[in-house]
Short mmCIF file of C-alpha atoms in Angstrom, two decimals:
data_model
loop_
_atom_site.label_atom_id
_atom_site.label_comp_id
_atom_site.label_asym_id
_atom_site.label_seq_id
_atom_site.Cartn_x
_atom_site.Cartn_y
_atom_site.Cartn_z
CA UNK A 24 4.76 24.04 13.55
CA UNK A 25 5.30 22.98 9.75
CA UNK A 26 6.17 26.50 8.61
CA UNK A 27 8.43 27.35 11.70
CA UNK A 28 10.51 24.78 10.87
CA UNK A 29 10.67 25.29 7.28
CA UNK A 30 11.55 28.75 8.09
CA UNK A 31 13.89 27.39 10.49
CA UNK A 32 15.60 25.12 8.23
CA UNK A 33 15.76 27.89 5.56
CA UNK A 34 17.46 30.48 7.69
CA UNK A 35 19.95 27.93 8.76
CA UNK A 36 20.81 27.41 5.16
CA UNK A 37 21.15 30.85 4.59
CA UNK A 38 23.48 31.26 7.24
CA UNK A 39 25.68 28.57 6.50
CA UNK A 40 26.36 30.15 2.80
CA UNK A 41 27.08 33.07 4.22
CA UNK A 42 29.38 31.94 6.71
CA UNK A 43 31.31 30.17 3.89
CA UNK A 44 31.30 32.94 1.86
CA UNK A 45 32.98 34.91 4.81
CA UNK A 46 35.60 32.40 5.27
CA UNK A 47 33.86 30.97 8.70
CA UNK A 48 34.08 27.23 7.24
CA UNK A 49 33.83 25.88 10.55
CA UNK A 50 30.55 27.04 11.25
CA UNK A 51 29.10 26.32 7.61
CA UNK A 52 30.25 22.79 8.25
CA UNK A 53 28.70 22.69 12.01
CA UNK A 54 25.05 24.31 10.40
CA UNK A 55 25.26 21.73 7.56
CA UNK A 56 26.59 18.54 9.52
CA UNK A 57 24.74 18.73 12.31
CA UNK A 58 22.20 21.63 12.75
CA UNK A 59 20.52 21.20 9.90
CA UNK A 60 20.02 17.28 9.80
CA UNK A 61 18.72 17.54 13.24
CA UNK A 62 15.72 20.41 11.88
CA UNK A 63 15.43 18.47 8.57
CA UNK A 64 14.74 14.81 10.43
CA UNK A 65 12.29 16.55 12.97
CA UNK A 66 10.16 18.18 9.62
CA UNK A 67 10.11 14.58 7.96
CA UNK A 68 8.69 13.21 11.33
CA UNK A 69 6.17 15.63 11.26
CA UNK A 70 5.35 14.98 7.14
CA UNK A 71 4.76 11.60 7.91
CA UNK A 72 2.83 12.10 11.02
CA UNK A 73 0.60 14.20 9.11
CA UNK A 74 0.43 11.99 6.10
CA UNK A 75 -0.55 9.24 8.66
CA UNK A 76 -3.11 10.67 9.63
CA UNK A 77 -4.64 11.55 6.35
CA UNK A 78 -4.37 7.99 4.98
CA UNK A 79 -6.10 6.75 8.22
CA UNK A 80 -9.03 9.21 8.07
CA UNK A 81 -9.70 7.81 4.35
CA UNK A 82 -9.19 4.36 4.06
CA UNK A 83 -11.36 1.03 4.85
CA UNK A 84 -9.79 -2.39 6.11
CA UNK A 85 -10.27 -5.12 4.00
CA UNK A 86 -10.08 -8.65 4.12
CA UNK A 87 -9.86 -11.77 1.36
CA UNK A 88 -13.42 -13.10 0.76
CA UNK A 89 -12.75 -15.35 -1.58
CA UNK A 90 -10.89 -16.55 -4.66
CA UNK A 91 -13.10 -17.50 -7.57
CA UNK A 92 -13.63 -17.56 -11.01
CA UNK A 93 -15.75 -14.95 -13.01
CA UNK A 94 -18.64 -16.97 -14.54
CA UNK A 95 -18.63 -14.83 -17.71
CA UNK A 96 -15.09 -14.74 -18.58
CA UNK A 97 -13.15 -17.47 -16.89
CA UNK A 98 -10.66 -14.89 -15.34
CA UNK A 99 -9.61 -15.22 -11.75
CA UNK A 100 -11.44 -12.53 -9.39
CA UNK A 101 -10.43 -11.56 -5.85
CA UNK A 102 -13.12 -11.05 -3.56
CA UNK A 103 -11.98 -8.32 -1.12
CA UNK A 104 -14.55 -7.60 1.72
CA UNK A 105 -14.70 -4.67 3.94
CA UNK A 106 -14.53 -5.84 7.64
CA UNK A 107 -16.99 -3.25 8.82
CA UNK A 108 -19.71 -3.95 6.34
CA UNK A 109 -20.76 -6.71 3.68
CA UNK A 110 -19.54 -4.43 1.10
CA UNK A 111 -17.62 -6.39 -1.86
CA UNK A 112 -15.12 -5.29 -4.38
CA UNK A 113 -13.58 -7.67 -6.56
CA UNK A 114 -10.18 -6.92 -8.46
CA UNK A 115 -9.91 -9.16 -11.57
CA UNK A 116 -6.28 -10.62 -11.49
CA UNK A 117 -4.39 -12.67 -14.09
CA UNK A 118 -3.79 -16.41 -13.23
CA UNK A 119 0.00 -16.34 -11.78
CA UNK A 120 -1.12 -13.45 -9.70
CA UNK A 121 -4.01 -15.49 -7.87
CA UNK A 122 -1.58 -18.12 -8.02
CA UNK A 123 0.91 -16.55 -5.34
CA UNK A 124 -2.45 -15.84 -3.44
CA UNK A 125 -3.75 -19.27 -3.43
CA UNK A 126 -0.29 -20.41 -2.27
CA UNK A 127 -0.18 -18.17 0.32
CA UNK A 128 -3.86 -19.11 1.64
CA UNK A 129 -2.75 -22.72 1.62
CA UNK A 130 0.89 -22.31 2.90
CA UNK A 131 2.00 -24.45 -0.13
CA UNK A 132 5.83 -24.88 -0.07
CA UNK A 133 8.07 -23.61 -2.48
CA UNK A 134 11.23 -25.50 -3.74
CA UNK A 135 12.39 -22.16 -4.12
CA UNK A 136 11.69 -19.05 -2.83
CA UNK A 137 8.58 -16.72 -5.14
CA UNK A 138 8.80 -13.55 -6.50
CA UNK A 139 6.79 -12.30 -3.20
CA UNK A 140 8.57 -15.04 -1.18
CA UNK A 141 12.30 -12.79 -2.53
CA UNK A 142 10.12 -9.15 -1.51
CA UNK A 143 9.50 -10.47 1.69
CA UNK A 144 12.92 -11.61 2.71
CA UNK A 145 14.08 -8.58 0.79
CA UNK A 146 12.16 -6.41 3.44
CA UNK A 147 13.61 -8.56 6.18
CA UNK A 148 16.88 -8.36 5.65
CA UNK A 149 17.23 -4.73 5.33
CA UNK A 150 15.31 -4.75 8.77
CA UNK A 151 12.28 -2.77 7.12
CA UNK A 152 8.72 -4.04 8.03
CA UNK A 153 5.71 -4.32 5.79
CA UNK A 154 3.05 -2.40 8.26
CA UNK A 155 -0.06 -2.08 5.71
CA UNK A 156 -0.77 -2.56 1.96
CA UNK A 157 -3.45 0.33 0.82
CA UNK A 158 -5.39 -0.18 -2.67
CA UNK A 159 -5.19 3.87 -3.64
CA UNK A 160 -6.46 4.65 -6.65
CA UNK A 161 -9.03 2.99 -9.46
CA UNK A 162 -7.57 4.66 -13.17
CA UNK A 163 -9.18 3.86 -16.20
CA UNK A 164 -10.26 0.66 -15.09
CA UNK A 165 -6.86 -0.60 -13.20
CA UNK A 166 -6.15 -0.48 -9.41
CA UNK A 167 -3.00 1.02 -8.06
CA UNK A 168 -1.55 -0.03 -4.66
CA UNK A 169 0.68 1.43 -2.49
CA UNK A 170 3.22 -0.72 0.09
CA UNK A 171 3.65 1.01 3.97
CA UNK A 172 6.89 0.27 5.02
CA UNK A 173 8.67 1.01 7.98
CA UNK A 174 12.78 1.12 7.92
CA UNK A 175 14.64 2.53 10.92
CA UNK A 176 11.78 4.33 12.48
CA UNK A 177 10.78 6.43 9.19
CA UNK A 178 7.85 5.67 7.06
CA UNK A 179 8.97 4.34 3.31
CA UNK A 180 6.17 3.90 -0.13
CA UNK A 181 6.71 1.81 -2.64
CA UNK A 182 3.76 1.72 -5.89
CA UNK A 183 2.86 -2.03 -6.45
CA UNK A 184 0.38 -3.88 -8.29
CA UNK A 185 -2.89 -4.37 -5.89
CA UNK A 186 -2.24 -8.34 -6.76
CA UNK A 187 1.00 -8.30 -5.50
CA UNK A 188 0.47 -6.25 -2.83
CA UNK A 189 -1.86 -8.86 -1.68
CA UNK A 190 0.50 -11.27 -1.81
CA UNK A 191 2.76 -9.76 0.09
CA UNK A 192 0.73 -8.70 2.98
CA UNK A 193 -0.24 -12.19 3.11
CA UNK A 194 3.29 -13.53 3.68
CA UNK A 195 3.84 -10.40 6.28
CA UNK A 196 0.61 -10.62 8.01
CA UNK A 197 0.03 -6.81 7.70
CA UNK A 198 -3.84 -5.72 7.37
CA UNK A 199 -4.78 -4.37 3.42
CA UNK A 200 -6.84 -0.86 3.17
CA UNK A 201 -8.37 0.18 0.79
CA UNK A 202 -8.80 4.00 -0.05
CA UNK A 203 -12.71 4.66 0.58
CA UNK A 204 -13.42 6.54 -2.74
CA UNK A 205 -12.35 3.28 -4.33
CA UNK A 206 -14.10 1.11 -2.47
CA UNK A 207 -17.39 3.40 -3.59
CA UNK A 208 -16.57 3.43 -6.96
CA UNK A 209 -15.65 -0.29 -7.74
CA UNK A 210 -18.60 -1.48 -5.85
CA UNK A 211 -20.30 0.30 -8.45
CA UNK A 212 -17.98 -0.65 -11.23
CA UNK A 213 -17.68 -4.34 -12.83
CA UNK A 214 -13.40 -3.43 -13.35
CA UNK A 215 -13.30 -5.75 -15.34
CA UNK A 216 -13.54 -7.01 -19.16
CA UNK A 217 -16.21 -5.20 -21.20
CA UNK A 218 -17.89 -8.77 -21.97
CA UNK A 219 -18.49 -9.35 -18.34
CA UNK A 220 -21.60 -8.87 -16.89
CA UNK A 221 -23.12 -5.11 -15.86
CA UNK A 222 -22.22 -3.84 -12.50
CA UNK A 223 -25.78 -4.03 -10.93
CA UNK A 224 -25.53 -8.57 -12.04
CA UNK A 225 -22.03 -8.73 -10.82
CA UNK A 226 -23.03 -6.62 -7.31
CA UNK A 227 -25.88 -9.22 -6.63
CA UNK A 228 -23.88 -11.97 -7.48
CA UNK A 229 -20.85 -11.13 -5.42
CA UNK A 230 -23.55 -10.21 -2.55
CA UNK A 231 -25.16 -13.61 -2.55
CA UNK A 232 -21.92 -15.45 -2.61
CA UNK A 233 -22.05 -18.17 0.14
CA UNK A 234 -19.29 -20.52 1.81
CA UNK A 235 -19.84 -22.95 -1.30
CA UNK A 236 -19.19 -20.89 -3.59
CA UNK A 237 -15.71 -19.49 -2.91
CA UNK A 238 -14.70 -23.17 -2.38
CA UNK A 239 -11.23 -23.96 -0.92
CA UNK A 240 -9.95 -20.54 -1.36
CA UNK A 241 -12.73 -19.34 1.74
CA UNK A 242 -11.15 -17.10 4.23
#
């Protein structure tokens, strides 16, 4: 179906230089105003159907655990755990990031609106929705995220910080994935600052973690 219409598409384009070249403008400008849009919108429907599809069959749905502190090194940790399982990953975060998490969590007012607060209305107002935030990729040591948007019925990306894609699929109340080959590899891997303790420490600790210990940040 793919290569038809790619074929498709490419014949039509073809034709319409050739028409122009022959002096048949009025066809060129029907094949390129409306014949090819039509072909071209119908392939990007398909992409992202496809693409769907793939990021489904590969990803894991996470929730918050917890915010805490990592007894080693004082840096804030979120604690992300997969819904399915009692698998944990944490994600090591600076302390304005867990900041617009915590506020979030505890639907603290703003006298003004956040930096997530602005993405949010931002998203709003161009009548786009935030459907899913996925955490994609662990890179030498550092998480990447990607944002799912939808704007006027086609599928939009956006690369974003795991942290503040967090934060904003709090504030949108959109579910958070994460890609399963991450989730095997940081459960396996402290990501986190050399002094801090060895993987197989920190994936007993965050195991045993109880109600108490995640304090008011619980979820």
């Amino acid at each position: 179906m793919e290569s038809d219409l790619k074929k498709r598409i490419e014949a039509l384009r073809f034709e319409a230089e050739e028409q122009a070249r022959n002096g048949q403008l009025d066809r060129a400008a029907q094949i390129r105003q409306s014949e090819l849009p039509k072909l071209e919108a119908e392939l990007k429907k398909l992409n992202a159907t496809a693409n769907q599809a793939q990021l489904d069959a590969g990803i894991v749905e996470v929730r918050i655990r917890g915010l805490m502190m990592d007894p080693s090194t004082n840096m804030p940790i979120i604690v992300l755990k997969d819904v399915a399982t009692d698998t944990v990953m944490p994600i090591w975060v600076g302390f304005f990031e867990v900041k617009a998490i915590s506020d979030e969590i505890e639907k603290a007012a703003a006298i003004r609106p956040t930096t997530h607060d602005l993405a949010r209305n931002l998203i709003r107002d161009l009548n786009a929705e935030l459907e899913r935030v996925v955490i994609t990729e662990l890179k030498d040591d550092t998480f990447l995220a990607v944002l799912w948007l939808r704007q006027g019925g086609e599928a939009v990306t956006i690369d974003a910080r795991p942290s503040d894609a967090i934060a904003l699929a709090l504030r949108a109340d959109c579910p958070i994935y994460v890609s399963e080959q991450v989730l095997q590899a940081a459960k396996l891997n402290t990501s986190g600052p050399p002094e801090g303790p060895t993987a197989e420490q920190l994936r007993g600790w965050l195991e045993g973690l109880n109600d108490e210990d995640l304090g008011r940040y619980k979820m």
